[in-house]
CSV table of C-alpha atoms and ligand atoms in Angstrom, one decimal:
chain,number,residue,atom,x,y,z
A,214,MET,CA,0.0,0.0,0.0
A,215,SER,CA,1.4,3.4,-0.9
A,216,LYS,CA,1.9,6.1,1.8
A,217,VAL,CA,-1.0,8.2,0.5
A,218,THR,CA,-3.4,5.2,0.4
A,219,ASP,CA,-2.4,4.2,3.9
A,220,LEU,CA,-3.0,7.7,5.2
A,221,LEU,CA,-6.4,7.9,3.5
A,222,TYR,CA,-7.4,4.5,5.0
A,223,LYS,CA,-6.5,5.9,8.4
A,224,LEU,CA,-8.4,9.2,7.9
A,225,ILE,CA,-11.5,7.4,6.8
A,226,SER,CA,-11.4,5.2,9.9
A,227,ILE,CA,-11.7,8.3,12.1
A,228,PRO,CA,-15.3,9.6,12.2
A,229,SER,CA,-15.6,13.4,11.8
A,230,ILE,CA,-19.2,14.1,10.9
A,231,ASN,CA,-20.1,17.7,11.1
A,232,PRO,CA,-21.9,18.3,14.4
A,233,ALA,CA,-24.7,20.3,12.7
A,234,ILE,CA,-25.7,17.3,10.5
A,235,GLY,CA,-28.3,14.9,11.9
A,236,ASN,CA,-28.9,13.8,15.4
A,237,LYS,CA,-26.2,14.2,18.0
A,238,THR,CA,-23.9,11.2,18.0
A,239,GLU,CA,-20.4,10.4,19.2
A,240,LEU,CA,-19.3,10.1,15.5
A,241,GLN,CA,-19.6,13.9,15.2
A,242,GLY,CA,-16.8,16.5,15.5
A,243,GLU,CA,-13.4,17.0,14.0
A,244,ALA,CA,-11.3,16.6,17.3
A,245,ARG,CA,-10.2,13.0,16.6
A,246,VAL,CA,-9.0,13.8,13.1
A,247,ALA,CA,-7.2,17.0,14.4
A,248,ALA,CA,-5.5,15.0,17.1
A,249,TYR,CA,-4.4,12.3,14.7
A,250,LEU,CA,-3.0,14.8,12.2
A,251,LYS,CA,-1.1,16.6,15.0
A,252,GLN,CA,0.8,13.5,16.0
A,253,TYR,CA,1.2,12.5,12.4
A,254,PHE,CA,2.9,15.8,11.5
A,255,GLU,CA,4.9,15.9,14.7
A,256,SER,CA,6.2,12.4,13.9
A,257,TYR,CA,7.8,14.0,10.9
A,258,GLY,CA,9.1,17.0,12.9
A,259,VAL,CA,6.6,19.5,11.5
A,260,ASP,CA,5.7,22.3,13.9
A,261,THR,CA,2.0,21.8,14.5
A,262,THR,CA,-0.6,23.7,16.6
A,263,LEU,CA,-4.3,23.3,17.3
A,264,GLU,CA,-6.4,26.5,17.5
A,265,GLU,CA,-9.8,26.2,19.1
A,266,VAL,CA,-12.6,27.8,17.1
A,267,GLU,CA,-15.6,26.5,19.1
A,268,PRO,CA,-15.6,24.3,22.2
A,269,GLY,CA,-14.0,21.0,21.2
A,270,ARG,CA,-13.5,22.1,17.6
A,271,SER,CA,-10.0,23.2,16.6
A,272,ASN,CA,-8.3,24.0,13.3
A,273,ILE,CA,-4.9,22.5,12.9
A,274,ILE,CA,-2.0,24.5,11.5
A,275,ALA,CA,1.2,22.7,10.4
A,276,ARG,CA,4.0,25.0,9.4
A,277,PHE,CA,6.6,23.9,7.0
A,278,ALA,CA,8.6,27.1,7.5
A,279,PRO,CA,8.9,29.4,10.5
A,280,VAL,CA,6.9,32.6,10.7
A,281,ASP,CA,9.7,35.0,9.8
A,282,GLY,CA,8.1,37.6,7.5
A,283,ARG,CA,8.3,35.6,4.3
A,284,PRO,CA,5.1,35.5,2.2
A,285,ARG,CA,2.9,32.5,3.1
A,286,ILE,CA,0.4,30.3,1.2
A,287,LEU,CA,-2.0,27.8,2.8
A,288,PHE,CA,-3.2,24.4,1.7
A,289,GLY,CA,-6.6,24.2,3.5
A,290,PRO,CA,-8.7,21.1,3.3
A,291,HIS,CA,-11.5,20.6,5.8
A,292,MET,CA,-11.6,17.8,8.4
A,293,ASP,CA,-15.4,17.3,8.7
A,294,THR,CA,-17.6,15.2,6.6
A,295,VAL,CA,-21.3,14.9,5.9
A,296,GLY,CA,-23.4,12.3,7.6
A,297,VAL,CA,-23.4,8.5,7.0
A,298,GLU,CA,-27.1,7.6,6.8
A,299,GLY,CA,-27.7,4.6,4.5
A,300,MET,CA,-24.0,3.5,4.5
A,301,ASP,CA,-23.1,0.0,5.7
A,302,SER,CA,-19.6,0.6,7.0
A,303,PRO,CA,-18.7,4.3,6.3
A,304,PHE,CA,-15.5,4.3,8.5
A,305,GLU,CA,-14.0,1.0,7.1
A,306,ALA,CA,-12.2,2.0,3.9
A,307,ASP,CA,-12.6,-0.7,1.3
A,308,THR,CA,-10.8,-1.1,-2.0
A,309,ARG,CA,-12.8,-2.5,-5.0
A,310,ASP,CA,-11.8,-2.2,-8.6
A,311,GLY,CA,-9.0,0.2,-7.9
A,312,LYS,CA,-11.3,2.6,-5.9
A,313,ILE,CA,-11.3,3.4,-2.2
A,314,TYR,CA,-14.7,3.6,-0.7
A,315,GLY,CA,-15.7,5.2,2.6
A,316,ARG,CA,-17.1,8.5,4.0
A,317,GLY,CA,-14.7,11.3,3.2
A,318,ALA,CA,-12.8,9.3,0.5
A,319,CYS,CA,-13.2,12.1,-2.0
A,320,ASP,CA,-14.7,14.9,0.2
A,321,THR,CA,-12.1,15.6,1.3
A,322,LYS,CA,-9.9,13.2,3.1
A,323,GLY,CA,-8.5,11.9,-0.2
A,324,PRO,CA,-7.4,15.3,-1.5
A,325,MET,CA,-6.1,16.0,2.1
A,326,ALA,CA,-4.0,12.9,2.1
A,327,SER,CA,-2.5,13.9,-1.3
A,328,MET,CA,-1.7,17.3,0.0
A,329,ILE,CA,0.0,16.0,3.1
A,330,CYS,CA,2.1,13.5,1.3
A,331,ALA,CA,3.3,16.1,-1.2
A,332,LEU,CA,4.1,18.6,1.6
A,333,LEU,CA,6.1,16.0,3.5
A,334,GLU,CA,8.0,15.0,0.4
A,335,ASN,CA,9.1,18.6,0.1
A,336,LYS,CA,9.7,19.2,3.8
A,337,GLU,CA,13.5,20.1,3.5
A,338,ALA,CA,13.0,22.4,0.5
A,339,LEU,CA,10.0,24.2,2.0
A,340,ALA,CA,12.0,25.1,5.2
A,341,ASN,CA,14.1,27.4,3.0
A,342,SER,CA,11.8,28.4,0.1
A,343,PRO,CA,11.1,32.0,-0.7
A,344,VAL,CA,7.4,31.4,0.0
A,345,ALA,CA,6.3,29.4,3.0
A,346,ILE,CA,3.5,26.8,2.6
A,347,ASP,CA,1.4,25.9,5.6
A,348,PHE,CA,-1.1,23.1,6.0
A,349,VAL,CA,-4.4,24.2,7.6
A,350,GLY,CA,-7.1,21.6,8.4
A,351,PHE,CA,-10.4,23.4,8.9
A,352,VAL,CA,-13.4,22.6,11.0
A,353,ASP,CA,-17.0,23.0,9.8
A,354,GLU,CA,-16.7,23.4,6.0
A,355,GLU,CA,-19.9,21.3,5.5
A,356,PHE,CA,-22.0,23.7,7.5
A,357,ALA,CA,-21.1,27.3,8.2
A,358,GLN,CA,-17.4,27.4,7.5
A,359,VAL,CA,-16.6,28.8,11.0
A,360,GLY,CA,-13.1,27.3,10.8
A,361,ALA,CA,-12.1,29.1,7.7
A,362,LYS,CA,-13.8,32.3,8.8
A,363,ALA,CA,-12.0,32.3,12.2
A,364,PHE,CA,-8.7,31.5,10.6
A,365,ALA,CA,-9.0,34.2,8.0
A,366,GLU,CA,-10.1,36.8,10.5
A,367,LYS,CA,-6.9,36.2,12.5
A,368,TYR,CA,-4.4,35.6,9.8
A,369,ALA,CA,-5.5,37.2,6.5
A,370,ASP,CA,-2.5,39.6,6.6
A,371,ASP,CA,0.0,36.8,6.7
A,372,TYR,CA,-1.2,34.9,3.6
A,373,ILE,CA,-1.0,35.8,-0.1
A,374,PHE,CA,-2.9,32.9,-1.5
A,375,ALA,CA,-4.9,29.8,-0.4
A,376,LEU,CA,-5.9,26.5,-1.9
A,377,ALA,CA,-8.9,24.8,-0.5
A,378,GLY,CA,-8.5,21.1,-0.9
A,379,GLU,CA,-11.6,19.5,-2.6
A,380,PRO,CA,-12.2,17.0,-5.3
A,381,THR,CA,-12.1,19.0,-8.6
A,382,GLU,CA,-10.5,16.4,-10.8
A,383,CYS,CA,-7.4,18.6,-10.4
A,384,GLN,CA,-9.0,21.5,-12.2
A,385,ILE,CA,-8.6,25.0,-10.7
A,386,VAL,CA,-11.9,26.3,-9.5
A,387,HIS,CA,-11.7,30.1,-9.2
A,388,ALA,CA,-15.4,31.0,-8.9
A,389,ASN,CA,-18.6,29.8,-7.4
A,390,ARG,CA,-21.8,31.3,-6.2
A,391,GLY,CA,-22.4,32.0,-2.6
A,392,SER,CA,-25.3,30.6,-0.6
A,393,LEU,CA,-28.0,32.1,1.5
A,394,TRP,CA,-30.3,29.9,3.5
A,395,PHE,CA,-33.1,30.9,5.8
A,396,THR,CA,-36.1,29.6,7.7
A,397,LEU,CA,-39.4,31.6,7.7
A,398,GLU,CA,-41.9,31.1,10.4
A,399,ALA,CA,-45.5,32.1,10.0
A,400,GLN,CA,-47.2,32.9,13.2
A,401,GLY,CA,-50.9,32.1,13.5
A,402,VAL,CA,-53.5,31.9,16.2
A,403,SER,CA,-54.8,28.4,16.9
A,404,THR,CA,-58.5,27.6,17.1
A,405,HIS,CA,-61.0,24.9,16.2
A,406,SER,CA,-61.2,24.2,12.5
A,407,SER,CA,-65.0,24.7,12.6
A,408,THR,CA,-64.5,28.3,13.6
A,409,PRO,CA,-61.5,29.5,11.6
A,410,HIS,CA,-62.5,33.1,11.7
A,411,LEU,CA,-61.7,33.1,15.4
A,412,GLY,CA,-58.0,32.4,14.8
A,413,ARG,CA,-55.3,33.1,12.2
A,414,ASN,CA,-54.1,30.3,10.0
A,415,ALA,CA,-50.3,30.1,9.9
A,416,ILE,CA,-50.4,28.0,6.7
A,417,ASN,CA,-52.4,30.8,4.9
A,418,GLU,CA,-49.9,33.3,6.1
A,419,LEU,CA,-47.0,31.2,4.9
A,420,SER,CA,-48.6,30.5,1.5
A,421,GLN,CA,-48.9,34.2,0.8
A,422,ALA,CA,-45.2,34.6,1.6
A,423,ILE,CA,-44.5,31.7,-0.7
A,424,GLN,CA,-46.3,33.4,-3.6
A,425,ASP,CA,-44.0,36.4,-3.1
A,426,LEU,CA,-40.9,34.3,-2.8
A,427,ILE,CA,-41.7,32.5,-6.1
A,428,ALA,CA,-42.2,35.8,-7.8
A,429,TYR,CA,-39.0,37.1,-6.3
A,430,GLY,CA,-37.1,33.9,-7.4
A,431,SER,CA,-38.2,34.4,-11.0
A,432,ASP,CA,-36.9,37.9,-11.1
A,433,LEU,CA,-33.2,37.3,-10.2
A,434,GLU,CA,-31.8,37.9,-13.7
A,435,GLN,CA,-30.9,41.5,-12.8
A,436,TYR,CA,-28.2,40.1,-10.5
A,437,THR,CA,-26.4,38.1,-13.2
A,438,ASN,CA,-22.7,37.7,-12.9
A,439,PRO,CA,-20.7,37.3,-16.2
A,440,ILE,CA,-18.9,34.3,-14.8
A,441,LEU,CA,-21.4,32.8,-12.4
A,442,GLY,CA,-24.7,33.4,-14.1
A,443,GLN,CA,-27.7,34.4,-12.1
A,444,PRO,CA,-28.8,33.7,-8.5
A,445,THR,CA,-31.3,30.9,-7.9
A,446,LEU,CA,-33.9,30.3,-5.2
A,447,SER,CA,-35.2,27.0,-4.1
A,448,LEU,CA,-38.0,26.2,-1.6
A,449,ALA,CA,-36.5,23.3,0.3
A,450,MET,CA,-38.6,22.1,3.2
A,451,ILE,CA,-42.0,22.9,4.7
A,452,ARG,CA,-43.4,22.1,8.1
A,453,GLY,CA,-46.6,23.1,9.9
A,454,GLY,CA,-50.0,22.2,11.4
A,455,GLU,CA,-51.1,19.9,14.1
A,456,ALA,CA,-54.4,18.1,13.2
A,457,PHE,CA,-57.3,18.1,10.7
A,458,ASN,CA,-59.6,19.9,13.1
A,459,GLN,CA,-57.1,22.6,14.3
A,460,VAL,CA,-56.2,25.9,12.7
A,461,PRO,CA,-52.4,25.8,12.8
A,462,HIS,CA,-50.5,28.3,15.0
A,463,SER,CA,-47.3,28.0,13.2
A,464,ALA,CA,-45.8,26.9,9.9
A,465,GLU,CA,-42.2,27.0,8.6
A,466,LEU,CA,-40.4,27.0,5.3
A,467,ASP,CA,-36.7,26.5,4.6
A,468,VAL,CA,-35.3,28.3,1.6
A,469,ASP,CA,-31.9,27.9,-0.2
A,470,MET,CA,-30.6,30.6,-2.4
A,471,ARG,CA,-27.4,30.7,-4.5
A,472,ILE,CA,-26.1,34.2,-4.8
A,473,THR,CA,-23.8,36.4,-6.9
A,474,PRO,CA,-21.6,39.4,-5.8
A,475,GLU,CA,-24.1,41.5,-7.8
A,476,PHE,CA,-27.0,40.3,-5.6
A,477,LEU,CA,-25.1,41.3,-2.4
A,478,SER,CA,-23.9,44.7,-3.6
A,479,GLN,CA,-27.2,45.8,-5.2
A,480,GLU,CA,-29.3,44.6,-2.2
A,481,GLY,CA,-26.9,46.0,0.4
A,482,GLY,CA,-26.1,42.6,1.9
A,483,ALA,CA,-28.0,39.4,2.5
A,484,GLU,CA,-29.8,40.4,5.7
A,485,LYS,CA,-31.2,43.6,4.1
A,486,ALA,CA,-32.3,41.7,1.0
A,487,LEU,CA,-34.3,39.2,3.2
A,488,LYS,CA,-35.9,41.9,5.3
A,489,ALA,CA,-37.1,43.7,2.1
A,490,ILE,CA,-38.8,40.6,0.7
A,491,PHE,CA,-40.9,40.1,3.8
A,492,SER,CA,-41.4,43.7,4.9
A,493,SER,CA,-45.1,43.6,4.1
A,494,HIS,CA,-45.7,40.3,5.9
A,495,GLN,CA,-46.7,41.2,9.4
A,496,HIS,CA,-46.9,37.6,10.7
A,497,ILE,CA,-43.8,36.2,9.0
A,498,GLU,CA,-40.5,36.1,10.9
A,499,ILE,CA,-37.1,35.2,9.5
A,500,LYS,CA,-36.3,32.6,12.2
A,501,LYS,CA,-32.7,31.8,11.3
A,502,TYR,CA,-30.5,32.6,8.3
A,503,GLY,CA,-26.9,32.1,7.3
A,504,HIS,CA,-24.9,32.7,4.2
A,505,SER,CA,-21.5,32.1,2.6
A,506,ALA,CA,-19.9,34.6,0.3
A,507,PRO,CA,-19.5,34.0,-3.4
A,508,LEU,CA,-16.0,33.3,-4.8
A,509,VAL,CA,-14.6,35.2,-7.8
A,510,THR,CA,-10.8,35.1,-7.8
A,511,PRO,CA,-9.6,36.9,-10.9
A,512,THR,CA,-7.7,34.7,-13.3
A,513,ASN,CA,-5.3,37.5,-14.0
A,514,LEU,CA,-4.1,37.5,-10.4
A,515,PRO,CA,-0.3,37.2,-10.9
A,516,ILE,CA,0.1,34.2,-8.5
A,517,LEU,CA,-2.7,32.4,-10.2
A,518,THR,CA,-1.4,33.1,-13.7
A,519,HIS,CA,2.0,31.8,-12.5
A,520,LEU,CA,0.5,28.6,-11.1
A,521,MET,CA,-1.6,28.0,-14.2
A,522,SER,CA,1.3,28.4,-16.6
A,523,SER,CA,3.5,26.1,-14.4
A,524,LEU,CA,0.7,23.5,-14.6
A,525,GLY,CA,0.2,24.1,-18.3
A,526,TYR,CA,-3.4,25.0,-17.7
A,527,SER,CA,-5.2,27.4,-20.1
A,528,GLU,CA,-8.3,27.9,-18.0
A,529,ALA,CA,-9.8,28.0,-14.6
A,530,VAL,CA,-13.3,26.7,-14.1
A,531,THR,CA,-16.4,27.5,-12.0
A,532,SER,CA,-18.2,25.1,-9.7
A,533,PRO,CA,-21.8,24.9,-8.5
A,534,GLY,CA,-20.9,24.4,-4.8
A,535,CYS,CA,-19.4,26.5,-2.1
A,536,THR,CA,-16.1,25.6,-0.3
A,537,ASP,CA,-13.8,27.2,2.2
A,538,ALA,CA,-12.2,29.2,-0.6
A,539,ALA,CA,-15.1,31.7,-0.5
A,540,PRO,CA,-14.7,32.8,3.2
A,541,LEU,CA,-11.0,32.9,2.9
A,542,SER,CA,-11.2,35.0,-0.2
A,543,ALA,CA,-13.9,37.3,1.3
A,544,ALA,CA,-11.6,37.9,4.3
A,545,GLY,CA,-8.7,39.0,2.0
A,546,ILE,CA,-6.8,35.8,1.1
A,547,PRO,CA,-7.3,35.2,-2.6
A,548,ALA,CA,-8.2,31.5,-3.0
A,549,ILE,CA,-9.0,28.7,-5.3
A,550,THR,CA,-10.3,25.2,-4.8
A,551,THR,CA,-8.5,22.2,-6.2
A,552,GLY,CA,-7.6,18.5,-5.7
A,553,PRO,CA,-7.9,15.0,-7.0
A,554,GLY,CA,-11.1,13.0,-7.2
A,555,SER,CA,-14.6,13.8,-8.5
A,556,ILE,CA,-17.3,15.7,-6.7
A,557,LYS,CA,-19.8,13.4,-8.3
A,558,THR,CA,-19.6,10.8,-5.5
A,559,ALA,CA,-19.2,13.4,-2.6
A,560,HIS,CA,-22.0,13.2,-0.1
A,561,GLN,CA,-23.3,9.9,-1.7
A,562,ILE,CA,-23.5,6.5,0.0
A,563,ASP,CA,-21.0,5.1,-2.5
A,564,GLU,CA,-18.4,7.9,-2.0
A,565,HIS,CA,-15.1,6.8,-3.4
A,566,ILE,CA,-11.9,8.0,-5.0
A,567,ASP,CA,-9.8,6.1,-7.7
A,568,ILE,CA,-6.4,5.1,-6.2
A,569,ALA,CA,-4.8,6.2,-9.5
A,570,ASP,CA,-6.3,9.7,-8.9
A,571,LEU,CA,-5.2,9.8,-5.3
A,572,GLU,CA,-1.7,8.9,-6.2
A,573,SER,CA,-1.4,11.3,-9.2
A,574,GLY,CA,-2.9,13.9,-6.8
A,575,VAL,CA,0.4,13.7,-4.9
A,576,ASP,CA,2.3,14.5,-8.1
A,577,TYR,CA,-0.1,17.3,-8.8
A,578,PHE,CA,0.4,18.9,-5.4
A,579,ASN,CA,4.2,18.3,-5.8
A,580,LYS,CA,4.1,20.4,-9.0
A,581,ILE,CA,2.0,23.1,-7.2
A,582,ILE,CA,4.4,23.2,-4.3
A,583,HIS,CA,7.4,23.6,-6.7
A,584,SER,CA,5.6,26.4,-8.5
A,585,LEU,CA,4.3,28.4,-5.6
A,586,SER,CA,7.2,28.0,-3.1
A,587,ASN,CA,9.4,29.6,-5.7
A,588,TYR,CA,7.0,32.4,-6.7
A,589,THR,CA,8.4,35.9,-6.6
A,590,ALA,CA,6.0,38.8,-7.1
B,112,ZN,ZN1,-15.7,19.2,0.8
């Protein structure tokens, strides 16, 4: 078994389901992966620290060169995974037909293992290279990206570039739409269904808000971005009511939007946009909301042009999903997303990565390390 395969087997065997996904179980949280990586890096003599972001949840930073004022780049995969419902043995890596199966195989423990092996192969050279490269394992990419946000807030000034490690089939993803999700709650007044006029029907209230939302969703063309296209809006989940003979006192709707920089700038931010949509709805409350920024890293950024020409790439691509590249970039560290493996099996019950891709991923990051660590502006 090659070193990278061995490392991926180990990483898959350590559960790290995002704590925001599904019911609370002991399989949740990134702490075990972080602890394993810390001792792994330390066994190679790499200076490694854990930085707590939330109780029990720490980013890990492994520095391949001391902090001495030289420009720095970070390789940042995430340590969490999505849930494992429907999977037989999600934490027992299994090889069939040249593919490694298991939760995290491609998203993103496989790309992470490739990155780590390439960094360790270049350990001596990196200690003295003009540009330092650090490995940063983030918590919480699969939910609210609190790991990348906290890191960027603290260290944005230290870094000139970032690579979020994700399965992109080794393409360079430089742009993706951001996301905005929210839950609406319609508040009614409960009464017996035979006397509905004595109450207020929360489902009626919600359905009026839904009509407005559908109209709003069909009018998003004005926020089109030349690279990303237009925002979209999708009604995702609906809950409400208690019984046939009862006028419901509450009803809820979850909505997912994918947004462009134009949406945010013209609407004056996500929160303001939401308030405006529902300003005329007295009994509708935005119960919770969250958003992640869109990513548009210009392809003429000198360090990206340098990297692409070293790789012989003529184009960077866009992706439909969000990654940690967006919050890093929003906080001032220009970022891209890249790594071996295909996003097609990410989050699926048959998640896997081809061993050939995993191993050529090490060569790919080797080339990237040679290119970036010798970059001079
Ligand atoms: Zn991922």
